Amino acid sequence: MNQFRFSRRPDIGDKVRVSFEFFPPKTDEMEARLWDTVTRLEPLKPRFVSVTYGAGGSTRERTARTVKRILNETTLTPAAHMTCVDAARDQVDAVVREFADMGVTRFVALRGDPAAGVGTAYRPHPDGYANGAELVGALKGAGDFDISVSAYPEKHPESPDFATDFDMLKRKADNGATRAITQFFFDNDLYERYVERARRAGIYIPIVPGILPVHNFTQVANFSTRCGALVPAWLAERFEGLQNDPQTHALVASAVAAEQVLDLVERGVSDFHFYTMNRADLVFAICHMIGIRSHEAEAAGSAAA
Ligand code: FAD
């Protein structure tokens, strides 16, 4: 990433497809914010929107409720995240059936983090699926689902080396994964190298970059350390001194994310997954800059012209 490319490029919006990730809300206030976000982003017609699943299935009911509401009250296609932490196979299978009965056709299949927290040793449930690859196999056996899996351009923190990671990703692809979605990253060269290495390792499913708009740089920097994502010095420098200036912080964040996405488009990437953090504004602005617009906004623009 080396230069800003902020001019409106009408051709890009036609080529680029997006998906959005939400987490299930805990409180009424968070619920209201999520639905404001969903309502604002819905007209951008994402390919799908995914809803995360808390550690050890802790959000099972909230995830299911959120997915159901998306199905019933919007035109969006939901993808339910599933993990195998602390659950026997029949429990996981029952949750999959519950989602399928609701009308869910897409899943994001994950092993999940250790129940004791990121950084502690992962112990599979004795009767459970051991990892993401086994869960993909189970989903594929249960129905004709679209299945996304995780990928780590900077290596999964528990993995001893990239070869182990690629081995797992290949097993997930071989078991029927439709696409991989990456952990967020800020250095596009790392992503590009990762995709090249994956192809050389015989992994041919799409590897969709996960983009994290930086709502709060301090939080993102802390979280990045835990999940093994590099925060480049140039990024820290852009947000320096903005802790108490939310407006400038938001402007810089949308500029940084748009720059990253545009650079990836230049490199031939056409699909993006946005970690929305249940907030619409930055994602909406970034989508606008890459030419993804609501039909209402486009119609209003043509009428005014
Ligand atoms: P896997 O694909 O099974 O493994 C990931 C890597 O870890 C492997 O490549 C392998 O190299 C290494 N590894 C796995 N097991 C071992 C082992 N025993 N020894 C050595 N190395 C090992 N978490 C949630 O709780 N809920 C969510 O909704 C959620 N959504 C996510 C969405 C995306 C797009 C991504 C990228 C991550 C998400 N996570 C979520 C986080 C994820 O659960 C963690 O990163 C978890 O630690 C690994 O899960 P996985 O499916 O990537 O694991």
XYZ file of C-alpha atoms and ligand atoms in Angstrom:
358
model
C 0.000 0.000 0.000
C 1.708 3.147 -1.008
C -0.570 5.833 -2.319
C -4.087 7.177 -2.009
C -6.505 6.410 -4.808
C -9.624 8.221 -3.799
C -11.101 9.228 -7.117
C -14.588 7.818 -7.786
C -14.117 4.832 -10.041
C -17.501 3.907 -11.484
C -16.207 0.631 -12.869
C -15.150 -0.774 -9.517
C -18.594 -1.102 -7.922
C -19.665 -3.543 -10.639
C -16.765 -5.859 -9.979
C -16.641 -5.800 -6.208
C -18.843 -7.894 -3.919
C -19.087 -7.509 -0.201
C -20.291 -9.390 2.853
C -20.746 -8.020 6.351
C -20.137 -9.593 9.746
C -22.199 -8.807 12.857
C -22.100 -10.101 16.401
C -25.241 -10.980 18.381
C -26.193 -8.133 20.733
C -26.196 -8.561 24.512
C -28.445 -5.718 25.601
C -31.512 -3.908 24.274
C -29.362 -0.893 23.483
C -26.887 -3.011 21.504
C -29.805 -4.704 19.766
C -31.166 -1.335 18.638
C -27.733 -0.351 17.330
C -27.383 -3.611 15.412
C -30.756 -3.132 13.699
C -29.909 0.455 12.782
C -26.736 -0.932 11.237
C -28.513 -3.743 9.393
C -31.117 -1.310 8.039
C -28.445 1.086 6.807
C -26.308 -1.583 5.155
C -29.106 -3.698 3.664
C -29.558 -1.525 0.527
C -25.911 -2.179 -0.382
C -27.010 -5.717 -1.247
C -24.173 -7.738 0.307
C -23.765 -11.349 -0.875
C -24.458 -12.441 2.696
C -24.224 -11.187 6.240
C -22.726 -13.403 8.917
C -23.501 -13.586 12.621
C -20.761 -14.706 15.001
C -21.012 -17.431 17.623
C -19.602 -16.774 21.097
C -16.867 -18.830 22.731
C -18.100 -22.299 23.669
C -21.495 -21.658 22.126
C -22.161 -18.989 24.763
C -24.240 -16.944 22.323
C -26.097 -19.847 20.731
C -29.537 -18.445 21.470
C -28.619 -14.874 20.635
C -26.937 -15.948 17.394
C -30.030 -17.963 16.452
C -32.370 -15.087 17.342
C -30.340 -12.620 15.278
C -30.149 -14.963 12.280
C -33.890 -15.609 12.493
C -34.679 -11.906 12.576
C -32.467 -11.299 9.550
C -34.309 -14.072 7.706
C -37.759 -12.858 8.699
C -37.379 -9.098 8.535
C -34.843 -8.345 5.830
C -33.959 -9.298 2.275
C -30.472 -10.308 3.424
C -29.029 -13.827 3.313
C -27.596 -14.750 6.702
C -24.650 -17.049 7.364
C -24.506 -18.544 10.840
C -21.084 -18.929 12.471
C -20.622 -22.283 14.230
C -17.816 -23.425 16.506
C -16.965 -26.816 18.015
C -15.511 -25.640 21.342
C -16.793 -27.535 24.380
C -19.550 -29.302 22.471
C -20.132 -32.955 21.617
C -20.805 -33.813 17.998
C -24.520 -34.439 18.566
C -24.879 -31.021 20.218
C -23.212 -29.310 17.255
C -25.303 -31.372 14.825
C -28.488 -30.328 16.666
C -27.569 -26.638 16.341
C -26.888 -27.121 12.626
C -30.336 -28.745 12.228
C -31.945 -25.890 14.170
C -30.393 -23.361 11.775
C -31.230 -25.435 8.703
C -34.870 -25.769 9.823
C -34.986 -21.993 10.087
C -33.936 -21.720 6.445
C -30.208 -21.071 6.890
C -28.156 -22.265 3.914
C -24.814 -20.672 4.738
C -22.415 -21.329 7.599
C -19.050 -20.016 8.737
C -17.410 -23.111 10.257
C -14.779 -22.585 12.953
C -12.991 -24.543 15.596
C -13.274 -21.592 17.983
C -10.943 -20.288 20.674
C -10.071 -22.309 23.790
C -12.791 -21.953 26.436
C -10.191 -20.634 28.909
C -9.333 -17.770 26.545
C -7.059 -16.949 23.623
C -3.486 -18.035 24.356
C -4.422 -21.051 26.497
C -4.114 -24.601 25.159
C -7.012 -25.848 23.035
C -8.512 -29.161 24.148
C -11.144 -30.611 21.842
C -14.266 -32.002 23.494
C -13.702 -35.792 23.833
C -16.798 -36.496 21.706
C -16.554 -33.344 19.629
C -15.192 -32.190 16.293
C -11.494 -31.532 16.775
C -11.055 -28.627 14.389
C -12.519 -26.529 11.616
C -11.881 -29.221 9.005
C -13.910 -31.845 10.878
C -16.760 -29.375 11.336
C -16.772 -28.603 7.600
C -17.004 -32.336 6.892
C -19.978 -32.655 9.252
C -21.760 -29.668 7.698
C -21.195 -30.999 4.208
C -22.689 -34.322 5.281
C -25.724 -32.573 6.767
C -26.798 -30.597 3.706
C -25.845 -28.714 0.583
C -24.571 -25.669 2.476
C -22.357 -22.789 1.435
C -19.503 -23.034 3.954
C -16.959 -20.337 4.745
C -13.888 -21.095 6.842
C -11.101 -19.051 8.431
C -7.654 -18.283 7.015
C -4.731 -16.488 8.633
C -2.425 -14.452 6.354
C -0.094 -13.962 9.325
C -0.434 -17.562 10.590
C -2.750 -18.738 13.337
C -1.118 -17.914 16.690
C -1.271 -21.587 17.820
C 0.203 -22.901 14.617
C 3.923 -23.790 14.684
C 4.433 -22.733 11.052
C 2.656 -21.787 7.836
C 2.883 -25.352 6.521
C 0.633 -26.541 9.404
C -1.814 -23.741 8.635
C -1.942 -24.532 4.927
C -2.380 -28.193 5.767
C -5.481 -27.316 7.842
C -6.824 -24.931 5.199
C -6.410 -27.596 2.525
C -8.267 -30.110 4.695
C -11.092 -27.607 5.090
C -11.204 -27.022 1.320
C -11.028 -30.764 0.580
C -13.892 -31.386 3.031
C -16.128 -29.008 1.116
C -15.483 -25.399 2.186
C -16.764 -22.919 -0.393
C -14.413 -20.071 0.529
C -12.037 -18.890 3.208
C -12.357 -15.525 4.929
C -9.177 -14.122 6.397
C -8.408 -12.752 9.803
C -8.073 -8.984 9.437
C -4.695 -7.630 8.314
C -3.319 -4.219 7.394
C -0.457 -5.122 5.070
C -1.729 -6.170 1.658
C 1.623 -7.677 0.678
C 1.170 -10.268 3.439
C -2.251 -11.194 2.071
C -1.005 -11.452 -1.506
C 1.929 -13.657 -0.478
C -0.421 -15.836 1.573
C -2.772 -16.393 -1.363
C 0.157 -17.241 -3.652
C 1.471 -19.786 -1.129
C -2.017 -21.265 -0.671
C -2.317 -21.783 -4.436
C 1.098 -23.447 -4.489
C -0.128 -25.703 -1.651
C -3.026 -26.827 -3.874
C -5.736 -24.703 -2.207
C -7.976 -23.211 -4.886
C -11.035 -21.898 -3.016
C -11.466 -18.094 -2.946
C -9.606 -16.476 -0.032
C -11.660 -13.392 0.791
C -9.879 -10.636 2.695
C -11.455 -9.713 6.027
C -11.361 -5.945 6.418
C -11.543 -4.349 9.840
C -12.385 -0.635 9.802
C -10.505 0.827 12.766
C -13.247 2.182 15.021
C -10.892 2.442 17.964
C -7.185 2.196 17.251
C -6.176 1.416 20.854
C -8.602 -1.512 21.032
C -7.580 -2.807 17.611
C -3.880 -2.645 18.554
C -4.520 -4.663 21.744
C -6.687 -7.205 19.965
C -4.166 -7.548 17.126
C -1.438 -8.557 19.577
C -3.645 -11.379 20.885
C -4.640 -12.734 17.486
C -1.235 -12.395 15.850
C -2.038 -9.592 13.376
C 0.673 -7.047 12.723
C -0.064 -3.360 13.303
C 2.362 -1.575 10.964
C 4.138 1.539 12.255
C 2.536 3.658 9.494
C -0.914 2.704 10.780
C -0.087 3.633 14.378
C 1.285 6.912 13.105
C -1.942 7.742 11.245
C -4.007 7.396 14.423
C -1.452 9.015 16.722
C -3.009 11.691 18.938
C -6.600 10.950 17.850
C -7.744 9.088 20.991
C -9.944 12.000 22.047
C -10.936 13.179 18.588
C -13.567 10.677 17.371
C -14.525 12.644 14.273
C -11.003 12.819 12.857
C -10.414 9.231 13.972
C -13.437 8.112 11.913
C -12.310 10.093 8.861
C -8.824 8.620 9.033
C -10.273 5.126 9.575
C -12.441 5.287 6.477
C -9.528 6.674 4.450
C -7.231 3.866 5.636
C -9.765 1.099 4.925
C -10.745 2.524 1.526
C -7.084 2.779 0.598
C -6.555 -0.840 1.612
C -9.596 -2.071 -0.315
C -8.766 -0.049 -3.440
C -5.230 -1.367 -3.403
C -6.565 -4.935 -3.162
C -8.929 -4.236 -6.072
C -5.890 -3.091 -8.071
C -4.317 -6.442 -7.217
C -7.328 -8.284 -8.646
C -9.374 -8.936 -5.498
C -13.136 -8.718 -6.024
C -14.695 -10.007 -2.789
C -14.429 -8.394 0.624
C -15.757 -9.339 4.045
C -16.167 -6.436 6.461
C -15.960 -6.876 10.221
C -18.583 -4.223 10.954
C -18.438 -4.345 14.783
C -22.188 -3.687 14.438
C -21.529 -0.150 13.219
C -22.630 1.093 9.831
C -20.951 4.423 9.227
C -17.384 3.442 8.332
C -18.437 0.420 6.287
C -21.079 2.451 4.460
C -18.557 5.185 3.651
C -15.945 2.690 2.451
C -18.499 0.886 0.265
C -19.550 4.246 -1.169
C -15.929 5.021 -2.066
C -15.459 1.704 -3.866
C -18.639 2.265 -5.839
C -21.041 0.039 -3.885
C -24.111 2.162 -3.405
C -27.714 1.759 -2.496
C -30.089 1.956 -5.435
C -32.024 4.616 -3.523
C -28.904 6.811 -3.292
C -28.093 6.303 -6.973
C -31.688 7.106 -7.972
C -31.672 10.267 -5.861
C -28.360 11.280 -7.497
C -29.709 10.789 -11.043
C -32.911 12.681 -10.225
C -30.902 15.631 -8.938
C -28.569 15.677 -11.965
P -8.891 -24.324 12.659
O -9.100 -23.977 11.245
O -9.335 -25.656 13.136
O -7.366 -24.171 13.003
C -6.698 -22.917 12.757
C -5.203 -23.127 12.773
O -4.754 -23.428 14.071
C -4.829 -24.262 11.903
O -4.476 -23.754 10.662
C -3.711 -24.950 12.620
O -2.498 -24.588 12.015
C -3.775 -24.413 14.004
N -4.177 -25.461 14.927
C -5.409 -25.864 15.188
N -5.406 -26.836 16.104
C -4.129 -27.034 16.402
C -3.451 -27.913 17.267
N -4.119 -28.793 18.041
N -2.090 -27.835 17.326
C -1.403 -26.960 16.558
N -2.006 -26.097 15.710
C -3.327 -26.149 15.644
N -14.342 -17.422 16.952
C -15.507 -17.629 17.633
O -15.474 -18.083 18.790
N -16.725 -17.313 17.080
C -16.829 -16.824 15.822
O -17.942 -16.559 15.357
C -15.621 -16.605 15.066
N -15.669 -16.134 13.798
C -14.497 -16.013 13.063
C -14.569 -15.610 11.722
C -13.397 -15.500 10.959
C -13.525 -15.074 9.513
C -12.127 -15.784 11.541
C -10.864 -15.632 10.742
C -12.045 -16.183 12.874
C -13.215 -16.321 13.652
N -13.183 -16.763 14.982
C -14.377 -16.938 15.684
C -11.900 -17.027 15.642
C -11.499 -18.510 15.585
O -12.451 -19.289 16.279
C -10.126 -18.660 16.237
O -9.137 -18.041 15.476
C -9.724 -20.076 16.647
O -8.567 -20.004 17.476
C -9.389 -21.002 15.499
O -10.526 -21.426 14.847
P -10.372 -21.960 13.325
O -11.663 -22.398 12.840
O -9.623 -20.966 12.561
O -9.472 -23.229 13.637
